[in-house]
Phi, psi and omega in degrees: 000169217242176137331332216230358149283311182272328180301324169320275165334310214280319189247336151319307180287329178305304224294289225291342173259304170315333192273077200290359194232000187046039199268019195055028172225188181215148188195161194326310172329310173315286180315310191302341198285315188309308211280343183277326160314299189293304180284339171298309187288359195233355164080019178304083171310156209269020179220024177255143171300357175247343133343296177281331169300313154324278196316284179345306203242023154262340183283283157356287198300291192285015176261327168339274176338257182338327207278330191278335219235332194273044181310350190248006172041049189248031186065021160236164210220122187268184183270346163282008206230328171300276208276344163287305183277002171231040151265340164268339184219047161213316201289110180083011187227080192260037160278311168268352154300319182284359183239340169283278184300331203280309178307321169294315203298308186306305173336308194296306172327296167259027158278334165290342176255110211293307200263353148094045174270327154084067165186128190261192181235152184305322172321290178322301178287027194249333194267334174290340187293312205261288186293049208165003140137329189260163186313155188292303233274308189278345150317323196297293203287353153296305145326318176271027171237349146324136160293149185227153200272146158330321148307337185100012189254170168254139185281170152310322164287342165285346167280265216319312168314328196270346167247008123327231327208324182288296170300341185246017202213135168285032182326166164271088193258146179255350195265356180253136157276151159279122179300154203274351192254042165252030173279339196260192150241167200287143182320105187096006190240119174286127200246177181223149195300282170015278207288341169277355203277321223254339166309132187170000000 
């Protein structure tokens, strides 16, 4: 498989976890659930200002998304119209990961981080993981494989690089599983000699 391939493959299992309810699109709603998830798993209560920071910057994230992704513009993002836009507008572009993804990424970062020290503990990056989408066994083992400070924490620039690097780059990531029908690409999904070449 090619780079552009794999990124591909990368971002399919993303769709599949942003789609929280499984009707096979993702729509505002999705986000808001994600974000509901999220204050669940970090004990965030739902009248707290941080709270109200999630649902913002889920909200944020999905009007991103749509602006990049919604081409029929009908409020749903299919998984070809998801993995086609961020492959035309994320992949190498880590100018539009900061201006779409990275305010959720921070959200998320600091609802797990209790004392605003902006260092988690591996647990923690293992419980931001799972609520967002991914299996616990392969979270587990994606936390723990963060470098960690002499305390034993992992800092905020190490997350966010390490979720950099995920949207913008086809590094190989473990923490999403892949659906098995993303060896091909989708139907109706713009493609590349790259990306047919590797289908298969």
């Amino acid at each position: 498989m090619s780079e552009l391939d794999d990124y591909a493959a990368k971002m399919a299992a993303r769709f599949h976890t942003f789609d929280q309810d499984g009707d096979g699109h993702i729509t505002r709603r999705d986000f808001q659930l994600m974000a509901e998830r999220v204050a669940l798993a970090f004990d965030v209560a739902d009248d707290t200002d941080q709270a109200a920071a999630l649902r913002e910057a889920a909200d944020r994230y999905w009007e991103g998304m749509a602006g990049l992704a919604d081409g029929d513009l009908d409020g749903r993002i299919t998984r070809a119209e998801f993995v086609g836009a961020a492959l035309a507008g994320l992949h190498q572009a880590p100018e539009a990961f900061t201006r779409i993804a990275l305010p959720w990424h921070r959200a998320v970062f600091t609802a797990a981080d209790h004392d605003g020290d902006r260092r988690v503990t591996v647990n923690a990056v293992d419980l931001m993981l799972v609520a967002l989408g991914a299996e616990p066994e392969q979270a587990r083992r994606v936390a723990a494989e963060h470098r960690t400070d002499p305390s034993g924490l992992i800092t905020e620039d190490e997350i966010l690089t390490a979720v950099a690097a995920y949207y913008t780059t086809g590094e190989p990531q473990q923490a999403f599983a892949v659906p098995a029908c993303t060896t091909t690409p989708a139907e109706g999904m713009p493609t590349s000699p790259a990306i047919s070449a590797g289908g298969s």
